[in-house]
Amino acid sequence: MTAQRHSKLSGTEGAAATDHREIEWQFDTDELDPVEGWLGRHASGSSGPTTLGITDSYYDTDDWRLYRAGYALRVRETDGEVEATMKSLEAAEGSMRNRREISEPLEDDKPATLMESRGPVGSMSRKIIGGRGLR
């Protein structure tokens, strides 16, 4: 997966919010050894496999307003860091996805925190969902 950043926006607590195009290639394979070998030869600064705990929560309204507007809303917690992301739901073209991705850091993973955020994800979410609650 590669991401091309087109702009940076100011976020909360000095961290940066982003609005960019994510370009992601997905391939099917039954044989992982050649893939792992290729990654090992081309990974820069990698010190080998690591384990990272990630918790993703996806939200929408009862009437699917975000989905109908063409977005998925995710809040991700990784080692104490929390980030909200909206991804456009454009269909893949073959093995490639090219979609808009808007992200901002949050203080915690509570939906109320996101809805109070002044960053781009909180602002856009409020515009789309109106007064509805997230589930």
mmCIF file of N, CA and C in Angstrom:
data_model
loop_
_atom_site.group_PDB
_atom_site.id
_atom_site.type_symbol
_atom_site.label_atom_id
_atom_site.label_comp_id
_atom_site.label_asym_id
_atom_site.label_seq_id
_atom_site.Cartn_x
_atom_site.Cartn_y
_atom_site.Cartn_z
ATOM 1 N N MET A 1 0.845 -1.161 0.000
ATOM 2 C CA MET A 1 0.000 0.000 0.000
ATOM 3 C C MET A 1 0.890 1.224 0.000
ATOM 4 N N THR A 2 0.568 2.202 -0.809
ATOM 5 C CA THR A 2 1.272 3.471 -0.791
ATOM 6 C C THR A 2 0.251 4.578 -0.695
ATOM 7 N N ALA A 3 0.647 5.670 -0.095
ATOM 8 C CA ALA A 3 -0.249 6.813 0.019
ATOM 9 C C ALA A 3 0.460 8.025 -0.546
ATOM 10 N N GLN A 4 -0.237 8.786 -1.339
ATOM 11 C CA GLN A 4 0.300 10.030 -1.851
ATOM 12 C C GLN A 4 -0.370 11.163 -1.119
ATOM 13 N N ARG A 5 0.402 11.963 -0.421
ATOM 14 C CA ARG A 5 -0.158 13.065 0.348
ATOM 15 C C ARG A 5 -0.211 14.318 -0.520
ATOM 16 N N HIS A 6 -1.401 14.898 -0.597
ATOM 17 C CA HIS A 6 -1.580 16.100 -1.404
ATOM 18 C C HIS A 6 -1.666 17.357 -0.558
ATOM 19 N N SER A 7 -2.038 17.232 0.701
ATOM 20 C CA SER A 7 -2.095 18.405 1.555
ATOM 21 C C SER A 7 -2.066 17.969 3.002
ATOM 22 N N LYS A 8 -1.592 18.855 3.860
ATOM 23 C CA LYS A 8 -1.624 18.608 5.300
ATOM 24 C C LYS A 8 -2.460 19.702 5.932
ATOM 25 N N LEU A 9 -3.243 19.309 6.898
ATOM 26 C CA LEU A 9 -4.108 20.239 7.608
ATOM 27 C C LEU A 9 -3.702 20.239 9.063
ATOM 28 N N SER A 10 -3.926 21.340 9.772
ATOM 29 C CA SER A 10 -3.572 21.351 11.186
ATOM 30 C C SER A 10 -4.584 20.545 11.969
ATOM 31 N N GLY A 11 -4.089 19.742 12.926
ATOM 32 C CA GLY A 11 -4.950 18.895 13.732
ATOM 33 C C GLY A 11 -4.917 19.323 15.175
ATOM 34 N N THR A 12 -5.213 18.407 16.082
ATOM 35 C CA THR A 12 -5.254 18.708 17.492
ATOM 36 C C THR A 12 -3.924 18.401 18.138
ATOM 37 N N GLU A 13 -3.615 19.109 19.206
ATOM 38 C CA GLU A 13 -2.433 18.855 20.022
ATOM 39 C C GLU A 13 -1.151 18.780 19.198
ATOM 40 N N GLY A 14 -1.023 19.602 18.165
ATOM 41 C CA GLY A 14 0.204 19.668 17.390
ATOM 42 C C GLY A 14 0.365 18.561 16.364
ATOM 43 N N ALA A 15 -0.457 17.527 16.405
ATOM 44 C CA ALA A 15 -0.373 16.470 15.404
ATOM 45 C C ALA A 15 -1.076 16.946 14.140
ATOM 46 N N ALA A 16 -0.688 16.387 13.007
ATOM 47 C CA ALA A 16 -1.230 16.848 11.737
ATOM 48 C C ALA A 16 -2.392 15.989 11.272
ATOM 49 N N ALA A 17 -3.411 16.648 10.764
ATOM 50 C CA ALA A 17 -4.501 15.965 10.077
ATOM 51 C C ALA A 17 -4.108 15.899 8.607
ATOM 52 N N THR A 18 -4.622 14.932 7.872
ATOM 53 C CA THR A 18 -4.268 14.799 6.469
ATOM 54 C C THR A 18 -5.507 14.636 5.609
ATOM 55 N N ASP A 19 -5.382 15.050 4.360
ATOM 56 C CA ASP A 19 -6.402 14.843 3.339
ATOM 57 C C ASP A 19 -5.617 14.489 2.083
ATOM 58 N N HIS A 20 -5.655 13.219 1.685
ATOM 59 C CA HIS A 20 -4.840 12.769 0.566
ATOM 60 C C HIS A 20 -5.517 11.641 -0.195
ATOM 61 N N ARG A 21 -4.898 11.220 -1.272
ATOM 62 C CA ARG A 21 -5.348 10.060 -2.040
ATOM 63 C C ARG A 21 -4.524 8.867 -1.594
ATOM 64 N N GLU A 22 -5.204 7.784 -1.238
ATOM 65 C CA GLU A 22 -4.533 6.538 -0.898
ATOM 66 C C GLU A 22 -4.601 5.630 -2.123
ATOM 67 N N ILE A 23 -3.446 5.161 -2.565
ATOM 68 C CA ILE A 23 -3.393 4.216 -3.680
ATOM 69 C C ILE A 23 -2.932 2.886 -3.108
ATOM 70 N N GLU A 24 -3.781 1.875 -3.243
ATOM 71 C CA GLU A 24 -3.540 0.587 -2.619
ATOM 72 C C GLU A 24 -3.693 -0.519 -3.662
ATOM 73 N N TRP A 25 -2.694 -1.393 -3.727
ATOM 74 C CA TRP A 25 -2.739 -2.547 -4.616
ATOM 75 C C TRP A 25 -3.008 -3.773 -3.776
ATOM 76 N N GLN A 26 -3.932 -4.621 -4.204
ATOM 77 C CA GLN A 26 -4.257 -5.857 -3.498
ATOM 78 C C GLN A 26 -4.144 -7.015 -4.476
ATOM 79 N N PHE A 27 -3.394 -8.047 -4.056
ATOM 80 C CA PHE A 27 -3.180 -9.207 -4.910
ATOM 81 C C PHE A 27 -3.513 -10.476 -4.147
ATOM 82 N N ASP A 28 -3.999 -11.478 -4.867
ATOM 83 C CA ASP A 28 -4.254 -12.794 -4.299
ATOM 84 C C ASP A 28 -3.078 -13.702 -4.621
ATOM 85 N N THR A 29 -2.676 -14.503 -3.635
ATOM 86 C CA THR A 29 -1.625 -15.480 -3.861
ATOM 87 C C THR A 29 -1.801 -16.652 -2.906
ATOM 88 N N ASP A 30 -1.420 -17.823 -3.368
ATOM 89 C CA ASP A 30 -1.416 -19.004 -2.512
ATOM 90 C C ASP A 30 -0.020 -19.246 -1.952
ATOM 91 N N GLU A 31 0.984 -18.571 -2.500
ATOM 92 C CA GLU A 31 2.373 -18.801 -2.132
ATOM 93 C C GLU A 31 2.976 -17.507 -1.589
ATOM 94 N N LEU A 32 3.180 -17.437 -0.280
ATOM 95 C CA LEU A 32 3.677 -16.212 0.348
ATOM 96 C C LEU A 32 5.201 -16.101 0.378
ATOM 97 N N ASP A 33 5.935 -17.194 0.233
ATOM 98 C CA ASP A 33 7.402 -17.132 0.308
ATOM 99 C C ASP A 33 8.012 -16.146 -0.683
ATOM 100 N N PRO A 34 7.608 -16.148 -1.966
ATOM 101 C CA PRO A 34 8.191 -15.161 -2.890
ATOM 102 C C PRO A 34 7.855 -13.720 -2.495
ATOM 103 N N VAL A 35 6.656 -13.495 -1.971
ATOM 104 C CA VAL A 35 6.259 -12.149 -1.554
ATOM 105 C C VAL A 35 7.106 -11.696 -0.368
ATOM 106 N N GLU A 36 7.257 -12.574 0.629
ATOM 107 C CA GLU A 36 8.077 -12.236 1.795
ATOM 108 C C GLU A 36 9.528 -11.998 1.396
ATOM 109 N N GLY A 37 10.033 -12.786 0.453
ATOM 110 C CA GLY A 37 11.404 -12.586 -0.037
ATOM 111 C C GLY A 37 11.564 -11.242 -0.704
ATOM 112 N N TRP A 38 10.599 -10.876 -1.561
ATOM 113 C CA TRP A 38 10.654 -9.591 -2.245
ATOM 114 C C TRP A 38 10.598 -8.444 -1.237
ATOM 115 N N LEU A 39 9.685 -8.544 -0.282
ATOM 116 C CA LEU A 39 9.577 -7.496 0.740
ATOM 117 C C LEU A 39 10.867 -7.380 1.538
ATOM 118 N N GLY A 40 11.477 -8.508 1.869
ATOM 119 C CA GLY A 40 12.733 -8.489 2.612
ATOM 120 C C GLY A 40 13.850 -7.798 1.852
ATOM 121 N N ARG A 41 13.868 -7.950 0.535
ATOM 122 C CA ARG A 41 14.910 -7.310 -0.280
ATOM 123 C C ARG A 41 14.645 -5.830 -0.515
ATOM 124 N N HIS A 42 13.390 -5.407 -0.436
ATOM 125 C CA HIS A 42 13.041 -4.032 -0.793
ATOM 126 C C HIS A 42 12.619 -3.156 0.378
ATOM 127 N N ALA A 43 12.488 -3.715 1.564
ATOM 128 C CA ALA A 43 12.087 -2.919 2.733
ATOM 129 C C ALA A 43 13.296 -2.126 3.222
ATOM 130 N N SER A 44 13.131 -0.834 3.385
ATOM 131 C CA SER A 44 14.233 -0.010 3.864
ATOM 132 C C SER A 44 14.110 0.197 5.367
ATOM 133 N N GLY A 45 15.175 -0.056 6.077
ATOM 134 C CA GLY A 45 15.208 0.169 7.520
ATOM 135 C C GLY A 45 14.418 -0.833 8.324
ATOM 136 N N SER A 46 13.978 -1.909 7.723
ATOM 137 C CA SER A 46 13.195 -2.897 8.447
ATOM 138 C C SER A 46 14.112 -3.806 9.249
ATOM 139 N N SER A 47 13.731 -4.088 10.480
ATOM 140 C CA SER A 47 14.535 -4.975 11.312
ATOM 141 C C SER A 47 13.838 -6.313 11.512
ATOM 142 N N GLY A 48 12.905 -6.635 10.653
ATOM 143 C CA GLY A 48 12.215 -7.909 10.757
ATOM 144 C C GLY A 48 10.783 -7.736 11.207
ATOM 145 N N PRO A 49 10.099 -8.857 11.368
ATOM 146 C CA PRO A 49 8.689 -8.812 11.744
ATOM 147 C C PRO A 49 8.477 -8.229 13.141
ATOM 148 N N THR A 50 7.406 -7.483 13.282
ATOM 149 C CA THR A 50 7.008 -6.956 14.586
ATOM 150 C C THR A 50 5.506 -7.166 14.743
ATOM 151 N N THR A 51 5.045 -7.127 15.973
ATOM 152 C CA THR A 51 3.621 -7.243 16.251
ATOM 153 C C THR A 51 3.117 -5.902 16.750
ATOM 154 N N LEU A 52 1.994 -5.462 16.208
ATOM 155 C CA LEU A 52 1.406 -4.184 16.570
ATOM 156 C C LEU A 52 -0.071 -4.413 16.847
ATOM 157 N N GLY A 53 -0.523 -4.009 18.034
ATOM 158 C CA GLY A 53 -1.936 -4.149 18.378
ATOM 159 C C GLY A 53 -2.746 -2.983 17.843
ATOM 160 N N ILE A 54 -3.740 -3.286 17.024
ATOM 161 C CA ILE A 54 -4.599 -2.263 16.421
ATOM 162 C C ILE A 54 -6.052 -2.619 16.701
ATOM 163 N N THR A 55 -6.841 -1.635 17.158
ATOM 164 C CA THR A 55 -8.277 -1.820 17.334
ATOM 165 C C THR A 55 -8.998 -0.819 16.450
ATOM 166 N N ASP A 56 -9.818 -1.323 15.524
ATOM 167 C CA ASP A 56 -10.596 -0.477 14.625
ATOM 168 C C ASP A 56 -12.070 -0.557 14.998
ATOM 169 N N SER A 57 -12.726 0.604 15.046
ATOM 170 C CA SER A 57 -14.175 0.688 15.243
ATOM 171 C C SER A 57 -14.745 1.484 14.077
ATOM 172 N N TYR A 58 -15.772 0.935 13.449
ATOM 173 C CA TYR A 58 -16.416 1.597 12.319
ATOM 174 C C TYR A 58 -17.772 2.130 12.757
ATOM 175 N N TYR A 59 -18.108 3.346 12.297
ATOM 176 C CA TYR A 59 -19.333 4.009 12.722
ATOM 177 C C TYR A 59 -20.150 4.477 11.531
ATOM 178 N N ASP A 60 -21.459 4.535 11.747
ATOM 179 C CA ASP A 60 -22.400 5.144 10.807
ATOM 180 C C ASP A 60 -23.663 5.464 11.592
ATOM 181 N N THR A 61 -24.636 6.080 10.957
ATOM 182 C CA THR A 61 -25.916 6.371 11.596
ATOM 183 C C THR A 61 -26.863 5.194 11.364
ATOM 184 N N ASP A 62 -27.992 5.202 12.066
ATOM 185 C CA ASP A 62 -28.998 4.156 11.878
ATOM 186 C C ASP A 62 -29.450 4.042 10.423
ATOM 187 N N ASP A 63 -29.504 5.183 9.739
ATOM 188 C CA ASP A 63 -29.981 5.170 8.348
ATOM 189 C C ASP A 63 -28.829 5.213 7.330
ATOM 190 N N TRP A 64 -27.631 4.882 7.747
ATOM 191 C CA TRP A 64 -26.465 4.720 6.864
ATOM 192 C C TRP A 64 -26.097 5.998 6.086
ATOM 193 N N ARG A 65 -26.149 7.139 6.728
ATOM 194 C CA ARG A 65 -25.868 8.400 6.025
ATOM 195 C C ARG A 65 -24.442 8.487 5.491
ATOM 196 N N LEU A 66 -23.476 8.029 6.271
ATOM 197 C CA LEU A 66 -22.088 8.087 5.798
ATOM 198 C C LEU A 66 -21.896 7.180 4.583
ATOM 199 N N TYR A 67 -22.393 5.967 4.667
ATOM 200 C CA TYR A 67 -22.285 5.025 3.559
ATOM 201 C C TYR A 67 -22.953 5.587 2.307
ATOM 202 N N ARG A 68 -24.151 6.127 2.472
ATOM 203 C CA ARG A 68 -24.863 6.689 1.316
ATOM 204 C C ARG A 68 -24.163 7.911 0.746
ATOM 205 N N ALA A 69 -23.377 8.612 1.572
ATOM 206 C CA ALA A 69 -22.597 9.751 1.091
ATOM 207 C C ALA A 69 -21.284 9.294 0.444
ATOM 208 N N GLY A 70 -21.002 7.990 0.516
ATOM 209 C CA GLY A 70 -19.806 7.460 -0.140
ATOM 210 C C GLY A 70 -18.579 7.362 0.747
ATOM 211 N N TYR A 71 -18.776 7.257 2.077
ATOM 212 C CA TYR A 71 -17.634 7.202 3.001
ATOM 213 C C TYR A 71 -17.787 6.112 4.051
ATOM 214 N N ALA A 72 -16.651 5.609 4.502
ATOM 215 C CA ALA A 72 -16.568 4.760 5.688
ATOM 216 C C ALA A 72 -15.865 5.592 6.756
ATOM 217 N N LEU A 73 -16.320 5.484 7.998
ATOM 218 C CA LEU A 73 -15.739 6.225 9.119
ATOM 219 C C LEU A 73 -15.153 5.227 10.110
ATOM 220 N N ARG A 74 -13.844 5.338 10.332
ATOM 221 C CA ARG A 74 -13.140 4.427 11.220
ATOM 222 C C ARG A 74 -12.412 5.221 12.305
ATOM 223 N N VAL A 75 -12.434 4.687 13.533
ATOM 224 C CA VAL A 75 -11.597 5.204 14.611
ATOM 225 C C VAL A 75 -10.633 4.084 14.969
ATOM 226 N N ARG A 76 -9.333 4.371 14.881
ATOM 227 C CA ARG A 76 -8.288 3.369 15.105
ATOM 228 C C ARG A 76 -7.455 3.743 16.316
ATOM 229 N N GLU A 77 -7.278 2.748 17.202
ATOM 230 C CA GLU A 77 -6.396 2.910 18.366
ATOM 231 C C GLU A 77 -5.201 1.989 18.168
ATOM 232 N N THR A 78 -3.997 2.581 18.207
ATOM 233 C CA THR A 78 -2.756 1.845 18.045
ATOM 234 C C THR A 78 -1.792 2.277 19.135
ATOM 235 N N ASP A 79 -1.520 1.383 20.074
ATOM 236 C CA ASP A 79 -0.565 1.666 21.151
ATOM 237 C C ASP A 79 -0.819 3.009 21.837
ATOM 238 N N GLY A 80 -2.082 3.282 22.159
ATOM 239 C CA GLY A 80 -2.436 4.503 22.876
ATOM 240 C C GLY A 80 -2.684 5.713 22.001
ATOM 241 N N GLU A 81 -2.361 5.652 20.736
ATOM 242 C CA GLU A 81 -2.626 6.740 19.798
ATOM 243 C C GLU A 81 -3.968 6.470 19.124
ATOM 244 N N VAL A 82 -4.797 7.519 18.991
ATOM 245 C CA VAL A 82 -6.124 7.363 18.392
ATOM 246 C C VAL A 82 -6.238 8.279 17.182
ATOM 247 N N GLU A 83 -6.794 7.731 16.097
ATOM 248 C CA GLU A 83 -6.952 8.497 14.868
ATOM 249 C C GLU A 83 -8.297 8.163 14.231
ATOM 250 N N ALA A 84 -9.008 9.204 13.795
ATOM 251 C CA ALA A 84 -10.258 9.030 13.053
ATOM 252 C C ALA A 84 -9.955 9.190 11.574
ATOM 253 N N THR A 85 -10.556 8.334 10.748
ATOM 254 C CA THR A 85 -10.315 8.367 9.311
ATOM 255 C C THR A 85 -11.624 8.182 8.560
ATOM 256 N N MET A 86 -11.803 8.989 7.533
ATOM 257 C CA MET A 86 -12.897 8.803 6.579
ATOM 258 C C MET A 86 -12.261 8.408 5.256
ATOM 259 N N LYS A 87 -12.745 7.283 4.672
ATOM 260 C CA LYS A 87 -12.256 6.834 3.375
ATOM 261 C C LYS A 87 -13.417 6.819 2.398
ATOM 262 N N SER A 88 -13.170 7.335 1.192
ATOM 263 C CA SER A 88 -14.199 7.259 0.168
ATOM 264 C C SER A 88 -14.348 5.804 -0.266
ATOM 265 N N LEU A 89 -15.529 5.455 -0.715
ATOM 266 C CA LEU A 89 -15.854 4.067 -1.041
ATOM 267 C C LEU A 89 -15.810 3.790 -2.540
ATOM 268 N N GLU A 90 -14.860 4.411 -3.238
ATOM 269 C CA GLU A 90 -14.755 4.156 -4.674
ATOM 270 C C GLU A 90 -14.413 2.694 -4.931
ATOM 271 N N ALA A 91 -15.001 2.139 -5.975
ATOM 272 C CA ALA A 91 -14.757 0.738 -6.321
ATOM 273 C C ALA A 91 -13.330 0.546 -6.813
ATOM 274 N N ALA A 92 -12.814 -0.643 -6.579
ATOM 275 C CA ALA A 92 -11.482 -0.991 -7.068
ATOM 276 C C ALA A 92 -11.523 -1.131 -8.587
ATOM 277 N N GLU A 93 -10.406 -0.807 -9.216
ATOM 278 C CA GLU A 93 -10.227 -1.034 -10.650
ATOM 279 C C GLU A 93 -9.195 -2.136 -10.769
ATOM 280 N N GLY A 94 -9.663 -3.364 -10.976
ATOM 281 C CA GLY A 94 -8.749 -4.509 -10.968
ATOM 282 C C GLY A 94 -8.221 -4.705 -9.558
ATOM 283 N N SER A 95 -6.910 -4.689 -9.400
ATOM 284 C CA SER A 95 -6.278 -4.886 -8.094
ATOM 285 C C SER A 95 -5.983 -3.571 -7.381
ATOM 286 N N MET A 96 -6.319 -2.438 -7.996
ATOM 287 C CA MET A 96 -5.952 -1.142 -7.430
ATOM 288 C C MET A 96 -7.159 -0.384 -6.886
ATOM 289 N N ARG A 97 -6.968 0.203 -5.716
ATOM 290 C CA ARG A 97 -7.932 1.142 -5.140
ATOM 291 C C ARG A 97 -7.258 2.507 -5.089
ATOM 292 N N ASN A 98 -7.997 3.530 -5.469
ATOM 293 C CA ASN A 98 -7.513 4.903 -5.406
ATOM 294 C C ASN A 98 -8.637 5.700 -4.760
ATOM 295 N N ARG A 99 -8.445 6.067 -3.496
ATOM 296 C CA ARG A 99 -9.544 6.706 -2.783
ATOM 297 C C ARG A 99 -9.048 7.847 -1.899
ATOM 298 N N ARG A 100 -9.969 8.751 -1.623
ATOM 299 C CA ARG A 100 -9.685 9.868 -0.724
ATOM 300 C C ARG A 100 -9.656 9.343 0.700
ATOM 301 N N GLU A 101 -8.674 9.828 1.476
ATOM 302 C CA GLU A 101 -8.552 9.453 2.881
ATOM 303 C C GLU A 101 -8.288 10.716 3.696
ATOM 304 N N ILE A 102 -9.162 10.980 4.650
ATOM 305 C CA ILE A 102 -9.054 12.151 5.521
ATOM 306 C C ILE A 102 -8.860 11.627 6.938
ATOM 307 N N SER A 103 -7.826 12.087 7.629
ATOM 308 C CA SER A 103 -7.539 11.596 8.980
ATOM 309 C C SER A 103 -7.229 12.740 9.921
ATOM 310 N N GLU A 104 -7.494 12.483 11.195
ATOM 311 C CA GLU A 104 -7.125 13.432 12.239
ATOM 312 C C GLU A 104 -6.906 12.683 13.548
ATOM 313 N N PRO A 105 -5.988 13.158 14.369
ATOM 314 C CA PRO A 105 -5.777 12.537 15.687
ATOM 315 C C PRO A 105 -6.908 12.917 16.633
ATOM 316 N N LEU A 106 -7.199 12.027 17.577
ATOM 317 C CA LEU A 106 -8.206 12.282 18.608
ATOM 318 C C LEU A 106 -7.602 12.021 19.978
ATOM 319 N N GLU A 107 -8.211 12.604 20.999
ATOM 320 C CA GLU A 107 -7.775 12.382 22.375
ATOM 321 C C GLU A 107 -8.118 10.990 22.869
ATOM 322 N N ASP A 108 -9.269 10.441 22.421
ATOM 323 C CA ASP A 108 -9.691 9.094 22.810
ATOM 324 C C ASP A 108 -10.571 8.530 21.704
ATOM 325 N N ASP A 109 -11.037 7.292 21.890
ATOM 326 C CA ASP A 109 -11.784 6.621 20.829
ATOM 327 C C ASP A 109 -13.298 6.721 20.970
ATOM 328 N N LYS A 110 -13.787 7.620 21.787
ATOM 329 C CA LYS A 110 -15.225 7.771 21.992
ATOM 330 C C LYS A 110 -15.867 8.548 20.833
ATOM 331 N N PRO A 111 -17.016 8.076 20.325
ATOM 332 C CA PRO A 111 -17.697 8.798 19.248
ATOM 333 C C PRO A 111 -18.002 10.256 19.613
ATOM 334 N N ALA A 112 -18.310 10.528 20.886
ATOM 335 C CA ALA A 112 -18.607 11.905 21.301
ATOM 336 C C ALA A 112 -17.395 12.811 21.092
ATOM 337 N N THR A 113 -16.194 12.278 21.322
ATOM 338 C CA THR A 113 -14.969 13.065 21.120
ATOM 339 C C THR A 113 -14.829 13.429 19.649
ATOM 340 N N LEU A 114 -15.081 12.477 18.774
ATOM 341 C CA LEU A 114 -15.026 12.751 17.338
ATOM 342 C C LEU A 114 -16.046 13.805 16.946
ATOM 343 N N MET A 115 -17.275 13.701 17.461
ATOM 344 C CA MET A 115 -18.329 14.641 17.084
ATOM 345 C C MET A 115 -18.068 16.053 17.603
ATOM 346 N N GLU A 116 -17.218 16.190 18.616
ATOM 347 C CA GLU A 116 -16.860 17.507 19.130
ATOM 348 C C GLU A 116 -15.594 18.048 18.478
ATOM 349 N N SER A 117 -14.910 17.238 17.696
ATOM 350 C CA SER A 117 -13.642 17.633 17.087
ATOM 351 C C SER A 117 -13.839 18.743 16.067
ATOM 352 N N ARG A 118 -12.862 19.638 16.008
ATOM 353 C CA ARG A 118 -12.885 20.712 15.009
ATOM 354 C C ARG A 118 -12.038 20.366 13.794
ATOM 355 N N GLY A 119 -11.463 19.162 13.786
ATOM 356 C CA GLY A 119 -10.641 18.727 12.660
ATOM 357 C C GLY A 119 -11.488 18.354 11.454
ATOM 358 N N PRO A 120 -10.849 17.972 10.356
ATOM 359 C CA PRO A 120 -11.578 17.708 9.109
ATOM 360 C C PRO A 120 -12.514 16.505 9.174
ATOM 361 N N VAL A 121 -12.173 15.463 9.925
ATOM 362 C CA VAL A 121 -13.052 14.290 10.007
ATOM 363 C C VAL A 121 -14.287 14.620 10.840
ATOM 364 N N GLY A 122 -14.084 15.249 11.988
ATOM 365 C CA GLY A 122 -15.219 15.643 12.817
ATOM 366 C C GLY A 122 -16.142 16.600 12.086
ATOM 367 N N SER A 123 -15.569 17.602 11.422
ATOM 368 C CA SER A 123 -16.373 18.594 10.693
ATOM 369 C C SER A 123 -17.166 17.959 9.559
ATOM 370 N N MET A 124 -16.505 17.128 8.762
ATOM 371 C CA MET A 124 -17.184 16.499 7.635
ATOM 372 C C MET A 124 -18.246 15.510 8.113
ATOM 373 N N SER A 125 -17.947 14.768 9.172
ATOM 374 C CA SER A 125 -18.917 13.819 9.728
ATOM 375 C C SER A 125 -20.183 14.537 10.173
ATOM 376 N N ARG A 126 -20.013 15.655 10.893
ATOM 377 C CA ARG A 126 -21.179 16.410 11.365
ATOM 378 C C ARG A 126 -22.023 16.918 10.205
ATOM 379 N N LYS A 127 -21.378 17.381 9.138
ATOM 380 C CA LYS A 127 -22.123 17.871 7.973
ATOM 381 C C LYS A 127 -22.950 16.764 7.335
ATOM 382 N N ILE A 128 -22.379 15.578 7.272
ATOM 383 C CA ILE A 128 -23.077 14.469 6.616
ATOM 384 C C ILE A 128 -24.190 13.899 7.488
ATOM 385 N N ILE A 129 -23.922 13.728 8.782
ATOM 386 C CA ILE A 129 -24.914 13.038 9.622
ATOM 387 C C ILE A 129 -25.937 13.968 10.255
ATOM 388 N N GLY A 130 -25.702 15.274 10.176
ATOM 389 C CA GLY A 130 -26.649 16.217 10.780
ATOM 390 C C GLY A 130 -26.728 15.964 12.271
ATOM 391 N N GLY A 131 -27.906 15.911 12.827
ATOM 392 C CA GLY A 131 -28.073 15.700 14.254
ATOM 393 C C GLY A 131 -28.151 14.250 14.673
ATOM 394 N N ARG A 132 -27.956 13.342 13.750
ATOM 395 C CA ARG A 132 -28.032 11.903 14.070
ATOM 396 C C ARG A 132 -26.851 11.475 14.918
ATOM 397 N N GLY A 133 -27.045 10.414 15.667
ATOM 398 C CA GLY A 133 -25.973 9.842 16.467
ATOM 399 C C GLY A 133 -25.231 8.762 15.701
ATOM 400 N N LEU A 134 -24.000 8.514 16.116
ATOM 401 C CA LEU A 134 -23.206 7.446 15.510
ATOM 402 C C LEU A 134 -23.423 6.145 16.248
ATOM 403 N N ARG A 135 -23.394 5.058 15.518
ATOM 404 C CA ARG A 135 -23.492 3.701 16.104
ATOM 405 C C ARG A 135 -22.356 2.879 15.584
#
